[in-house]
mmCIF file of C-alpha atoms and ligand atoms in Angstrom:
data_model
loop_
_atom_site.group_PDB
_atom_site.id
_atom_site.type_symbol
_atom_site.label_atom_id
_atom_site.label_comp_id
_atom_site.label_asym_id
_atom_site.label_seq_id
_atom_site.Cartn_x
_atom_site.Cartn_y
_atom_site.Cartn_z
ATOM 1 C CA MET A 15 254.290 38.003 116.391
ATOM 2 C CA LEU A 16 251.719 35.344 115.851
ATOM 3 C CA ASP A 17 252.161 31.813 117.291
ATOM 4 C CA ILE A 18 251.555 30.078 114.056
ATOM 5 C CA ASP A 19 251.996 26.571 115.444
ATOM 6 C CA ASN A 20 249.328 27.212 117.988
ATOM 7 C CA ILE A 21 246.958 28.713 115.358
ATOM 8 C CA ARG A 22 247.556 25.689 113.052
ATOM 9 C CA ARG A 23 246.575 23.367 115.850
ATOM 10 C CA GLN A 24 243.243 25.015 116.004
ATOM 11 C CA PHE A 25 242.455 24.024 112.546
ATOM 12 C CA PRO A 26 241.565 20.266 112.283
ATOM 13 C CA ILE A 27 242.278 20.113 108.486
ATOM 14 C CA PHE A 28 246.047 20.410 109.248
ATOM 15 C CA SER A 29 245.958 17.527 111.680
ATOM 16 C CA THR A 30 244.891 14.924 109.132
ATOM 17 C CA THR A 31 247.570 12.417 108.581
ATOM 18 C CA THR A 32 248.039 11.855 104.924
ATOM 19 C CA LYS A 33 251.413 11.046 103.144
ATOM 20 C CA THR A 34 251.765 14.603 101.935
ATOM 21 C CA PRO A 35 250.793 17.258 104.543
ATOM 22 C CA LEU A 36 248.583 19.971 103.188
ATOM 23 C CA VAL A 37 250.117 23.187 102.202
ATOM 24 C CA TYR A 38 247.029 25.205 101.753
ATOM 25 C CA LEU A 39 247.684 28.395 99.666
ATOM 26 C CA ASP A 40 244.129 28.889 98.337
ATOM 27 C CA ASN A 41 242.877 31.260 100.918
ATOM 28 C CA ALA A 42 241.564 33.838 98.582
ATOM 29 C CA ALA A 43 239.117 31.134 97.441
ATOM 30 C CA THR A 44 238.184 30.033 100.907
ATOM 31 C CA THR A 45 239.809 29.775 104.244
ATOM 32 C CA GLN A 46 239.847 26.770 106.395
ATOM 33 C CA LYS A 47 237.721 26.577 109.538
ATOM 34 C CA PRO A 48 238.986 26.679 113.092
ATOM 35 C CA LEU A 49 237.563 24.139 115.628
ATOM 36 C CA VAL A 50 235.479 26.818 117.470
ATOM 37 C CA VAL A 51 233.637 27.600 114.240
ATOM 38 C CA LEU A 52 232.959 23.943 113.622
ATOM 39 C CA GLU A 53 231.870 23.407 117.168
ATOM 40 C CA ARG A 54 229.493 26.298 117.010
ATOM 41 C CA LEU A 55 227.845 24.987 113.916
ATOM 42 C CA GLN A 56 227.477 21.555 115.544
ATOM 43 C CA ARG A 57 226.217 23.114 118.950
ATOM 44 C CA PHE A 58 223.474 24.930 117.048
ATOM 45 C CA TYR A 59 222.328 21.933 115.028
ATOM 46 C CA SER A 60 222.655 19.614 118.076
ATOM 47 C CA TYR A 61 220.999 21.612 120.819
ATOM 48 C CA GLU A 62 219.615 24.857 119.532
ATOM 49 C CA ASN A 63 217.976 24.184 116.150
ATOM 50 C CA ALA A 64 214.682 25.881 115.447
ATOM 51 C CA ASN A 65 213.489 28.281 112.743
ATOM 52 C CA ILE A 66 213.703 31.938 113.623
ATOM 53 C CA HIS A 67 211.311 34.956 113.763
ATOM 54 C CA ARG A 68 208.219 32.726 113.934
ATOM 55 C CA GLY A 69 208.319 30.367 116.872
ATOM 56 C CA ILE A 70 206.558 31.205 120.083
ATOM 57 C CA TYR A 71 208.310 28.485 122.178
ATOM 58 C CA GLN A 72 211.650 28.884 124.036
ATOM 59 C CA LEU A 73 213.881 27.128 121.545
ATOM 60 C CA ALA A 74 212.756 29.301 118.584
ATOM 61 C CA ASP A 75 213.064 32.333 120.743
ATOM 62 C CA ASP A 76 216.655 31.378 121.565
ATOM 63 C CA ALA A 77 217.499 30.538 117.914
ATOM 64 C CA THR A 78 216.211 34.060 117.037
ATOM 65 C CA ARG A 79 218.312 35.616 119.757
ATOM 66 C CA HIS A 80 221.577 33.902 118.625
ATOM 67 C CA PHE A 81 220.826 34.859 114.992
ATOM 68 C CA GLU A 82 220.273 38.534 115.944
ATOM 69 C CA LYS A 83 223.212 38.515 118.300
ATOM 70 C CA ALA A 84 225.347 37.453 115.219
ATOM 71 C CA ARG A 85 223.939 40.323 113.365
ATOM 72 C CA SER A 86 225.073 42.720 116.185
ATOM 73 C CA ARG A 87 228.469 40.951 116.109
ATOM 74 C CA VAL A 88 228.920 41.608 112.493
ATOM 75 C CA ALA A 89 227.805 45.248 112.931
ATOM 76 C CA GLN A 90 230.259 45.672 115.692
ATOM 77 C CA PHE A 91 233.092 44.214 113.663
ATOM 78 C CA ILE A 92 232.613 46.452 110.610
ATOM 79 C CA ASN A 93 231.533 49.481 112.815
ATOM 80 C CA ALA A 94 228.137 49.837 111.419
ATOM 81 C CA LYS A 95 226.032 52.399 113.039
ATOM 82 C CA TYR A 96 223.055 50.005 113.742
ATOM 83 C CA PRO A 97 222.846 46.166 113.627
ATOM 84 C CA ASP A 98 219.813 46.725 111.286
ATOM 85 C CA GLU A 99 222.338 47.803 108.605
ATOM 86 C CA VAL A 100 223.492 44.174 108.341
ATOM 87 C CA VAL A 101 221.456 41.996 105.982
ATOM 88 C CA PHE A 102 222.516 38.235 106.077
ATOM 89 C CA CYS A 103 222.630 36.499 102.789
ATOM 90 C CA SER A 104 224.556 33.659 101.070
ATOM 91 C CA GLY A 105 227.705 35.563 100.338
ATOM 92 C CA THR A 106 229.116 38.480 98.326
ATOM 93 C CA THR A 107 227.606 37.334 95.040
ATOM 94 C CA GLU A 108 224.051 37.410 96.586
ATOM 95 C CA ALA A 109 224.816 40.767 98.365
ATOM 96 C CA ILE A 110 225.789 42.408 95.041
ATOM 97 C CA ASN A 111 222.923 40.903 93.216
ATOM 98 C CA MET A 112 220.686 42.191 95.875
ATOM 99 C CA VAL A 113 221.909 45.772 95.403
ATOM 100 C CA ALA A 114 221.926 45.691 91.632
ATOM 101 C CA GLN A 115 218.495 44.322 91.370
ATOM 102 C CA GLY A 116 217.255 46.419 94.377
ATOM 103 C CA LEU A 117 218.277 49.490 92.506
ATOM 104 C CA ARG A 118 216.889 48.464 89.255
ATOM 105 C CA LYS A 119 213.607 50.332 89.533
ATOM 106 C CA TYR A 120 215.646 53.536 89.728
ATOM 107 C CA LEU A 121 217.631 53.010 86.604
ATOM 108 C CA SER A 122 217.112 53.903 82.881
ATOM 109 C CA SER A 123 219.062 54.880 79.844
ATOM 110 C CA ASP A 124 219.862 58.194 81.401
ATOM 111 C CA HIS A 125 222.194 56.357 83.974
ATOM 112 C CA GLN A 126 225.744 55.264 83.880
ATOM 113 C CA LEU A 127 227.149 52.521 86.337
ATOM 114 C CA VAL A 128 230.818 52.342 86.855
ATOM 115 C CA VAL A 129 232.812 49.228 87.598
ATOM 116 C CA THR A 130 236.527 48.341 87.040
ATOM 117 C CA ALA A 131 238.252 45.821 84.947
ATOM 118 C CA MET A 132 239.788 44.129 88.110
ATOM 119 C CA GLU A 133 236.361 43.093 89.460
ATOM 120 C CA HIS A 134 235.513 39.520 90.327
ATOM 121 C CA HIS A 135 232.593 38.407 88.137
ATOM 122 C CA ALA A 136 230.434 38.736 91.216
ATOM 123 C CA ASN A 137 230.918 42.547 91.080
ATOM 124 C CA PHE A 138 230.681 42.736 87.318
ATOM 125 C CA VAL A 139 228.098 40.520 85.913
ATOM 126 C CA PRO A 140 225.236 41.745 88.118
ATOM 127 C CA TRP A 141 225.877 45.286 87.103
ATOM 128 C CA GLN A 142 226.151 44.232 83.328
ATOM 129 C CA THR A 143 222.781 42.453 83.741
ATOM 130 C CA VAL A 144 221.032 45.332 85.367
ATOM 131 C CA CYS A 145 222.242 47.627 82.537
ATOM 132 C CA ASN A 146 220.942 45.135 79.919
ATOM 133 C CA GLN A 147 217.627 45.217 81.733
ATOM 134 C CA THR A 148 217.307 48.950 82.208
ATOM 135 C CA GLY A 149 219.195 50.495 79.379
ATOM 136 C CA ALA A 150 221.763 52.113 81.636
ATOM 137 C CA ARG A 151 225.280 52.082 80.349
ATOM 138 C CA LEU A 152 228.178 50.166 82.056
ATOM 139 C CA ARG A 153 231.442 52.023 82.236
ATOM 140 C CA VAL A 154 234.503 49.773 82.788
ATOM 141 C CA ILE A 155 237.548 51.551 84.270
ATOM 142 C CA ALA A 156 240.869 50.292 82.845
ATOM 143 C CA VAL A 157 243.553 48.462 84.799
ATOM 144 C CA LYS A 158 247.096 49.507 83.947
ATOM 145 C CA PRO A 159 249.769 46.916 83.025
ATOM 146 C CA ASP A 160 251.072 46.927 86.590
ATOM 147 C CA GLY A 161 247.725 45.743 87.777
ATOM 148 C CA THR A 162 246.597 49.061 89.387
ATOM 149 C CA LEU A 163 243.616 51.080 88.501
ATOM 150 C CA ASP A 164 243.774 53.862 85.979
ATOM 151 C CA ARG A 165 243.023 56.532 88.545
ATOM 152 C CA ASP A 166 242.794 59.392 85.937
ATOM 153 C CA GLN A 167 240.123 57.460 84.138
ATOM 154 C CA LEU A 168 238.297 56.522 87.290
ATOM 155 C CA ASP A 169 238.389 60.025 88.772
ATOM 156 C CA ALA A 170 237.123 61.471 85.420
ATOM 157 C CA ALA A 171 234.286 58.878 85.363
ATOM 158 C CA ILE A 172 233.223 59.718 88.952
ATOM 159 C CA ARG A 173 233.165 63.437 88.088
ATOM 160 C CA GLN A 174 230.483 62.650 85.426
ATOM 161 C CA LYS A 175 228.289 61.551 88.310
ATOM 162 C CA PRO A 176 227.320 58.065 87.513
ATOM 163 C CA ALA A 177 224.470 56.482 89.373
ATOM 164 C CA VAL A 178 226.553 53.703 90.982
ATOM 165 C CA LEU A 179 230.369 52.942 91.502
ATOM 166 C CA ALA A 180 230.959 49.315 92.339
ATOM 167 C CA LEU A 181 234.578 48.627 93.190
ATOM 168 C CA THR A 182 236.576 45.914 94.833
ATOM 169 C CA HIS A 183 238.675 46.740 97.919
ATOM 170 C CA ILE A 184 241.238 44.122 97.181
ATOM 171 C CA SER A 185 241.661 42.395 93.844
ATOM 172 C CA ASN A 186 241.235 38.499 94.337
ATOM 173 C CA THR A 187 243.566 37.953 91.423
ATOM 174 C CA LEU A 188 246.402 40.255 91.991
ATOM 175 C CA GLY A 189 246.033 41.327 95.525
ATOM 176 C CA THR A 190 245.952 44.995 94.480
ATOM 177 C CA ILE A 191 244.686 47.195 97.303
ATOM 178 C CA ASN A 192 242.612 49.925 95.968
ATOM 179 C CA PRO A 193 242.571 53.227 97.870
ATOM 180 C CA VAL A 194 238.836 52.807 98.733
ATOM 181 C CA HIS A 195 238.763 55.607 101.308
ATOM 182 C CA GLU A 196 240.077 58.207 98.795
ATOM 183 C CA ILE A 197 237.786 56.838 95.924
ATOM 184 C CA VAL A 198 234.523 56.647 98.080
ATOM 185 C CA ALA A 199 235.161 60.169 99.329
ATOM 186 C CA LEU A 200 235.388 61.478 95.750
ATOM 187 C CA ALA A 201 232.461 59.493 94.765
ATOM 188 C CA LYS A 202 230.385 60.884 97.747
ATOM 189 C CA GLU A 203 231.332 64.528 96.732
ATOM 190 C CA HIS A 204 229.649 63.770 93.442
ATOM 191 C CA GLY A 205 226.645 62.060 94.867
ATOM 192 C CA VAL A 206 227.487 58.546 93.556
ATOM 193 C CA ILE A 207 226.152 55.410 95.351
ATOM 194 C CA THR A 208 229.196 53.380 96.393
ATOM 195 C CA VAL A 209 229.203 49.647 96.518
ATOM 196 C CA VAL A 210 232.472 48.175 97.994
ATOM 197 C CA ASP A 211 233.364 44.435 97.506
ATOM 198 C CA ALA A 212 235.088 43.504 100.675
ATOM 199 C CA ALA A 213 235.296 39.737 99.966
ATOM 200 C CA GLN A 214 239.189 39.896 100.196
ATOM 201 C CA SER A 215 239.618 42.487 102.807
ATOM 202 C CA ILE A 216 237.204 41.285 105.559
ATOM 203 C CA ALA A 217 239.855 39.020 107.094
ATOM 204 C CA TYR A 218 242.863 41.167 106.017
ATOM 205 C CA ASP A 219 242.398 44.522 107.316
ATOM 206 C CA HIS A 220 240.111 46.578 109.760
ATOM 207 C CA LEU A 221 236.879 47.641 108.010
ATOM 208 C CA ASP A 222 235.156 50.474 109.452
ATOM 209 C CA VAL A 223 232.109 51.359 107.351
ATOM 210 C CA LYS A 224 231.433 54.580 109.347
ATOM 211 C CA ASP A 225 234.932 55.877 108.420
ATOM 212 C CA LEU A 226 234.773 54.529 104.892
ATOM 213 C CA ASP A 227 231.503 56.049 104.384
ATOM 214 C CA CYS A 228 230.480 53.737 101.594
ATOM 215 C CA ASP A 229 226.744 53.079 100.942
ATOM 216 C CA PHE A 230 226.934 49.350 100.638
ATOM 217 C CA LEU A 231 229.685 46.795 101.391
ATOM 218 C CA ALA A 232 229.588 43.073 100.733
ATOM 219 C CA PHE A 233 231.533 40.065 102.099
ATOM 220 C CA SER A 234 231.321 36.173 102.448
ATOM 221 C CA GLY A 235 231.811 34.421 105.712
ATOM 222 C CA HIS A 236 233.731 31.501 104.149
ATOM 223 C CA LYS A 237 236.567 33.748 103.385
ATOM 224 C CA ALA A 238 236.961 34.822 106.986
ATOM 225 C CA PHE A 239 237.139 31.414 108.680
ATOM 226 C CA GLY A 240 233.402 31.247 108.815
ATOM 227 C CA PRO A 241 231.029 28.709 107.135
ATOM 228 C CA MET A 242 230.053 28.655 103.419
ATOM 229 C CA GLY A 243 226.557 29.858 102.630
ATOM 230 C CA ILE A 244 226.506 32.953 104.909
ATOM 231 C CA GLY A 245 227.482 36.371 103.771
ATOM 232 C CA VAL A 246 226.634 40.023 104.523
ATOM 233 C CA LEU A 247 225.354 43.000 102.810
ATOM 234 C CA TYR A 248 225.977 46.100 104.827
ATOM 235 C CA GLY A 249 224.009 49.136 103.801
ATOM 236 C CA LYS A 250 223.511 52.563 105.235
ATOM 237 C CA GLU A 251 219.943 52.542 106.740
ATOM 238 C CA GLU A 252 218.515 54.977 104.253
ATOM 239 C CA GLN A 253 220.198 53.102 101.333
ATOM 240 C CA LEU A 254 218.996 49.750 102.367
ATOM 241 C CA ALA A 255 215.466 51.273 102.637
ATOM 242 C CA ARG A 256 215.519 52.293 98.955
ATOM 243 C CA LEU A 257 216.294 48.619 97.817
ATOM 244 C CA GLU A 258 213.451 46.720 96.235
ATOM 245 C CA PRO A 259 213.610 43.252 97.758
ATOM 246 C CA TYR A 260 214.932 41.056 95.068
ATOM 247 C CA GLN A 261 213.379 37.993 96.485
ATOM 248 C CA GLN A 262 210.043 37.708 98.081
ATOM 249 C CA GLY A 263 208.342 35.103 100.292
ATOM 250 C CA GLY A 264 208.127 34.021 103.819
ATOM 251 C CA SER A 265 209.477 35.960 106.841
ATOM 252 C CA MET A 266 209.905 39.412 105.005
ATOM 253 C CA ILE A 267 206.348 40.384 104.961
ATOM 254 C CA ILE A 268 204.024 42.490 107.111
ATOM 255 C CA LYS A 269 200.722 41.599 105.430
ATOM 256 C CA VAL A 270 199.749 39.577 102.392
ATOM 257 C CA SER A 271 196.379 39.687 100.713
ATOM 258 C CA GLU A 272 195.139 38.444 97.428
ATOM 259 C CA GLU A 273 195.630 41.928 96.088
ATOM 260 C CA SER A 274 198.825 43.102 97.583
ATOM 261 C CA THR A 275 201.791 42.726 100.089
ATOM 262 C CA THR A 276 203.533 44.958 102.293
ATOM 263 C CA PHE A 277 207.316 44.216 103.134
ATOM 264 C CA LYS A 278 209.052 44.552 106.399
ATOM 265 C CA PRO A 279 211.724 47.285 106.600
ATOM 266 C CA PRO A 280 215.407 46.146 106.270
ATOM 267 C CA PRO A 281 217.069 43.965 107.272
ATOM 268 C CA HIS A 282 214.249 41.532 107.617
ATOM 269 C CA GLY A 283 212.459 42.696 104.506
ATOM 270 C CA LEU A 284 215.518 41.771 102.349
ATOM 271 C CA GLU A 285 215.774 38.312 104.049
ATOM 272 C CA ALA A 286 213.140 36.236 102.421
ATOM 273 C CA GLY A 287 212.721 32.564 103.420
ATOM 274 C CA THR A 288 214.695 30.647 106.122
ATOM 275 C CA PRO A 289 218.239 31.972 106.342
ATOM 276 C CA PRO A 290 221.212 29.837 107.255
ATOM 277 C CA VAL A 291 220.856 30.428 110.957
ATOM 278 C CA ALA A 292 223.585 28.100 112.374
ATOM 279 C CA GLU A 293 226.048 29.602 109.678
ATOM 280 C CA ALA A 294 225.123 33.220 110.720
ATOM 281 C CA VAL A 295 225.685 32.200 114.364
ATOM 282 C CA ALA A 296 229.059 30.564 113.513
ATOM 283 C CA LEU A 297 229.986 33.616 111.480
ATOM 284 C CA GLY A 298 229.771 35.485 114.613
ATOM 285 C CA THR A 299 232.112 32.987 116.264
ATOM 286 C CA ALA A 300 234.498 33.399 113.287
ATOM 287 C CA LEU A 301 234.722 37.038 113.818
ATOM 288 C CA ASP A 302 235.261 36.563 117.538
ATOM 289 C CA PHE A 303 238.058 34.241 116.462
ATOM 290 C CA ILE A 304 239.670 36.856 114.257
ATOM 291 C CA SER A 305 239.391 39.609 116.883
ATOM 292 C CA GLY A 306 240.883 37.254 119.376
ATOM 293 C CA ILE A 307 244.069 36.979 117.282
ATOM 294 C CA GLY A 308 243.844 40.619 116.293
ATOM 295 C CA LEU A 309 243.400 41.924 112.679
ATOM 296 C CA SER A 310 246.525 44.181 113.007
ATOM 297 C CA LYS A 311 248.666 41.194 113.794
ATOM 298 C CA ILE A 312 246.942 39.097 111.001
ATOM 299 C CA LYS A 313 247.700 41.846 108.488
ATOM 300 C CA VAL A 314 251.423 42.070 109.609
ATOM 301 C CA HIS A 315 251.791 38.288 109.492
ATOM 302 C CA ASN A 316 250.088 37.813 106.165
ATOM 303 C CA HIS A 317 252.042 40.590 104.593
ATOM 304 C CA SER A 318 255.366 39.294 105.799
ATOM 305 C CA ILE A 319 254.539 35.856 104.326
ATOM 306 C CA LEU A 320 253.624 37.444 101.034
ATOM 307 C CA LEU A 321 256.846 39.437 100.906
ATOM 308 C CA TYR A 322 258.940 36.281 101.686
ATOM 309 C CA ALA A 323 256.967 34.574 98.892
ATOM 310 C CA LYS A 324 257.590 37.327 96.424
ATOM 311 C CA GLU A 325 261.265 37.307 97.181
ATOM 312 C CA LYS A 326 261.582 33.514 96.766
ATOM 313 C CA LEU A 327 259.523 33.653 93.527
ATOM 314 C CA SER A 328 261.714 36.299 92.167
ATOM 315 C CA SER A 329 264.725 34.120 92.697
ATOM 316 C CA LEU A 330 263.139 31.473 90.129
ATOM 317 C CA GLN A 331 264.195 32.306 86.629
ATOM 318 C CA GLY A 332 261.135 31.132 84.828
ATOM 319 C CA VAL A 333 258.508 32.868 87.056
ATOM 320 C CA GLN A 334 256.957 36.198 86.192
ATOM 321 C CA GLN A 335 254.942 37.916 88.905
ATOM 322 C CA ILE A 336 251.736 39.514 87.710
ATOM 323 C CA GLY A 337 250.405 42.579 89.579
ATOM 324 C CA PRO A 338 251.760 45.595 91.490
ATOM 325 C CA GLU A 339 255.170 45.540 93.212
ATOM 326 C CA ASN A 340 253.686 47.199 96.301
ATOM 327 C CA GLU A 341 250.222 47.919 97.745
ATOM 328 C CA THR A 342 249.271 44.244 97.589
ATOM 329 C CA SER A 343 247.632 42.222 100.254
ATOM 330 C CA SER A 344 248.440 38.512 100.858
ATOM 331 C CA ILE A 345 247.947 37.290 97.164
ATOM 332 C CA VAL A 346 250.588 36.773 94.482
ATOM 333 C CA SER A 347 249.762 35.778 91.009
ATOM 334 C CA PHE A 348 252.442 34.488 88.585
ATOM 335 C CA LEU A 349 253.167 32.805 85.436
ATOM 336 C CA MET A 350 255.747 30.123 84.507
ATOM 337 C CA LYS A 351 257.500 30.539 81.166
ATOM 338 C CA ASP A 352 255.986 28.176 78.568
ATOM 339 C CA ILE A 353 254.023 26.221 81.076
ATOM 340 C CA HIS A 354 250.251 26.553 81.244
ATOM 341 C CA PRO A 355 249.002 27.714 84.733
ATOM 342 C CA HIS A 356 246.773 24.578 84.956
ATOM 343 C CA ASP A 357 249.708 22.212 84.474
ATOM 344 C CA VAL A 358 251.660 24.231 87.221
ATOM 345 C CA ALA A 359 248.721 23.800 89.668
ATOM 346 C CA THR A 360 248.244 20.219 88.863
ATOM 347 C CA ILE A 361 251.841 19.261 89.501
ATOM 348 C CA LEU A 362 251.796 21.586 92.675
ATOM 349 C CA GLY A 363 248.607 19.653 93.756
ATOM 350 C CA GLU A 364 250.477 16.392 93.425
ATOM 351 C CA SER A 365 253.148 17.801 95.905
ATOM 352 C CA GLY A 366 250.368 18.628 98.354
ATOM 353 C CA VAL A 367 250.492 22.361 97.578
ATOM 354 C CA ALA A 368 247.091 23.787 96.893
ATOM 355 C CA VAL A 369 247.016 26.872 94.758
ATOM 356 C CA ARG A 370 244.443 28.166 92.284
ATOM 357 C CA ALA A 371 244.990 28.518 88.545
ATOM 358 C CA GLY A 372 242.929 30.081 85.806
ATOM 359 C CA HIS A 373 241.160 33.331 85.330
ATOM 360 C CA HIS A 374 240.032 33.648 88.975
ATOM 361 C CA CYS A 375 236.468 34.605 87.874
ATOM 362 C CA ALA A 376 238.075 37.869 86.542
ATOM 363 C CA GLN A 377 237.971 37.398 82.749
ATOM 364 C CA PRO A 378 237.795 41.264 82.119
ATOM 365 C CA LEU A 379 241.097 41.551 84.006
ATOM 366 C CA MET A 380 242.711 38.753 82.022
ATOM 367 C CA GLN A 381 241.629 40.559 78.789
ATOM 368 C CA ALA A 382 243.097 43.827 80.112
ATOM 369 C CA LEU A 383 246.431 42.098 81.051
ATOM 370 C CA ASN A 384 246.370 40.111 77.817
ATOM 371 C CA ILE A 385 246.756 36.812 79.500
ATOM 372 C CA HIS A 386 244.524 33.661 79.803
ATOM 373 C CA GLY A 387 245.189 32.961 83.527
ATOM 374 C CA THR A 388 247.670 32.934 86.291
ATOM 375 C CA VAL A 389 248.719 30.762 89.175
ATOM 376 C CA ARG A 390 247.710 32.393 92.463
ATOM 377 C CA ALA A 391 248.987 31.664 95.882
ATOM 378 C CA SER A 392 247.183 33.388 98.784
ATOM 379 C CA PHE A 393 248.198 33.361 102.369
ATOM 380 C CA THR A 394 246.696 33.714 105.784
ATOM 381 C CA ILE A 395 247.277 33.243 109.469
ATOM 382 C CA TYR A 396 248.092 29.497 109.403
ATOM 383 C CA ASN A 397 250.636 29.770 106.668
ATOM 384 C CA ASN A 398 254.318 29.968 107.440
ATOM 385 C CA ARG A 399 257.664 30.244 105.673
ATOM 386 C CA GLU A 400 257.973 26.433 105.493
ATOM 387 C CA ASP A 401 254.703 26.475 103.372
ATOM 388 C CA VAL A 402 256.403 29.044 100.985
ATOM 389 C CA ASP A 403 259.491 26.916 100.827
ATOM 390 C CA GLN A 404 257.428 23.898 99.846
ATOM 391 C CA LEU A 405 255.786 25.963 97.120
ATOM 392 C CA ILE A 406 259.066 26.923 95.792
ATOM 393 C CA ASP A 407 260.527 23.419 95.764
ATOM 394 C CA ALA A 408 257.429 22.231 94.106
ATOM 395 C CA LEU A 409 257.814 24.928 91.358
ATOM 396 C CA LYS A 410 261.340 23.683 90.869
ATOM 397 C CA THR A 411 259.759 20.083 90.362
ATOM 398 C CA VAL A 412 257.304 21.664 87.757
ATOM 399 C CA GLU A 413 260.214 23.077 85.806
ATOM 400 C CA LYS A 414 262.004 19.673 85.769
ATOM 401 C CA VAL A 415 258.857 17.756 84.668
ATOM 402 C CA MET A 416 257.668 20.253 82.115
ATOM 403 C CA LEU A 417 260.792 21.690 80.517
HETATM 404 C C1 PLP B 74 236.799 39.927 95.379
HETATM 405 C C2 PLP B 74 235.745 38.896 95.359
HETATM 406 N N1 PLP B 74 234.440 39.324 95.185
HETATM 407 C C3 PLP B 74 233.426 38.402 95.183
HETATM 408 C C4 PLP B 74 233.610 37.066 95.307
HETATM 409 C C5 PLP B 74 232.604 36.052 95.464
HETATM 410 O O1 PLP B 74 232.305 35.508 96.650
HETATM 411 P P1 PLP B 74 231.333 34.340 96.941
HETATM 412 O O2 PLP B 74 231.525 33.261 95.834
HETATM 413 O O3 PLP B 74 231.696 33.912 98.245
HETATM 414 O O4 PLP B 74 229.890 34.972 96.691
HETATM 415 C C6 PLP B 74 234.978 36.571 95.528
HETATM 416 C C7 PLP B 74 235.352 35.112 95.573
HETATM 417 O O5 PLP B 74 236.269 34.673 95.326
HETATM 418 C C8 PLP B 74 236.030 37.515 95.501
HETATM 419 O O6 PLP B 74 237.277 37.208 95.740
#
């Protein structure tokens, strides 16, 4: 059992004294930051700040060392074979763009790329764009009315040996957990390059890229108690080496002449310009924070809050939950009869309950489910049953005000 009171005390945002205490249920959008992470950022900028990989003085050397240590920490956290399989970038969005554009030179109208209808736009639009650029075809796997993938369709598509399969581990909208191990294994059998969007799973479950055996995996630091502006592209050594650097500039070159440029090998060859050094270092601290609590405990806690929320929501007559009954993470999406999701979220917000409403950057999923949007509550380690009770009370107010 987690000591939630103790955990909450480590997050300054919950200690602010406003009239209505914050009930933060928008963790799928971004998590709050614990003091250790904030202090690490401040320490870097206060006492350790220098640019990396270029200084020849002690401060710059130390900054480089902290940055590279963070890379090793990430590699250890996801069980990568080598630290150099970890590329720092701004987030999941940049990581996926890096792969899509990095593979562009290999793609043509002979190729098919497979995504699913439940992807966040970050794992959909970059593939659509590279298809438009190269003539490759984009195959979108259907989502069933219960919010799970159409596995027959997906498996059949994999057997046709597409060039790439890009798939989310956990749906940011419905919380659906896709059986990525099984799906990646099938894709491997057919020689398909696999890209896993782990934005919603990095702080929910143990990720072991060796065991998962995917070619690429992407996540954002800010969804794992780390800073915004830092994210990770993991890639198998040989797969990263195939990527064309999608940005060029300083830091990533070996030699530049008027005629031509040679690039460094990954990861540095894919990290053009000055990276968010303090943020990378603080991401390492965020991962330490998660490990200190223990992902297994986090998962059990988050899931138990989810089940409590689902049960409470099902006791409200006008509420319809959207998404699978089981196999979900710590996200619940719902609709209130005859009330627009934005109106629900606005009234919840006035009661201090922060949720997300809308299409959740997943418009193809909305089209598949034939809805315009949902209200989404997402939970993590600092949420407790009282938070859920306040959500339910606020939803009763919504009904009173709107109906
Ligand atoms: C599943 C999923 N993929 C990708 C993203 C994009 O992440 P970022 O905006 O941090 O790049 C998100 C953010 O909500 C997400 O939930």
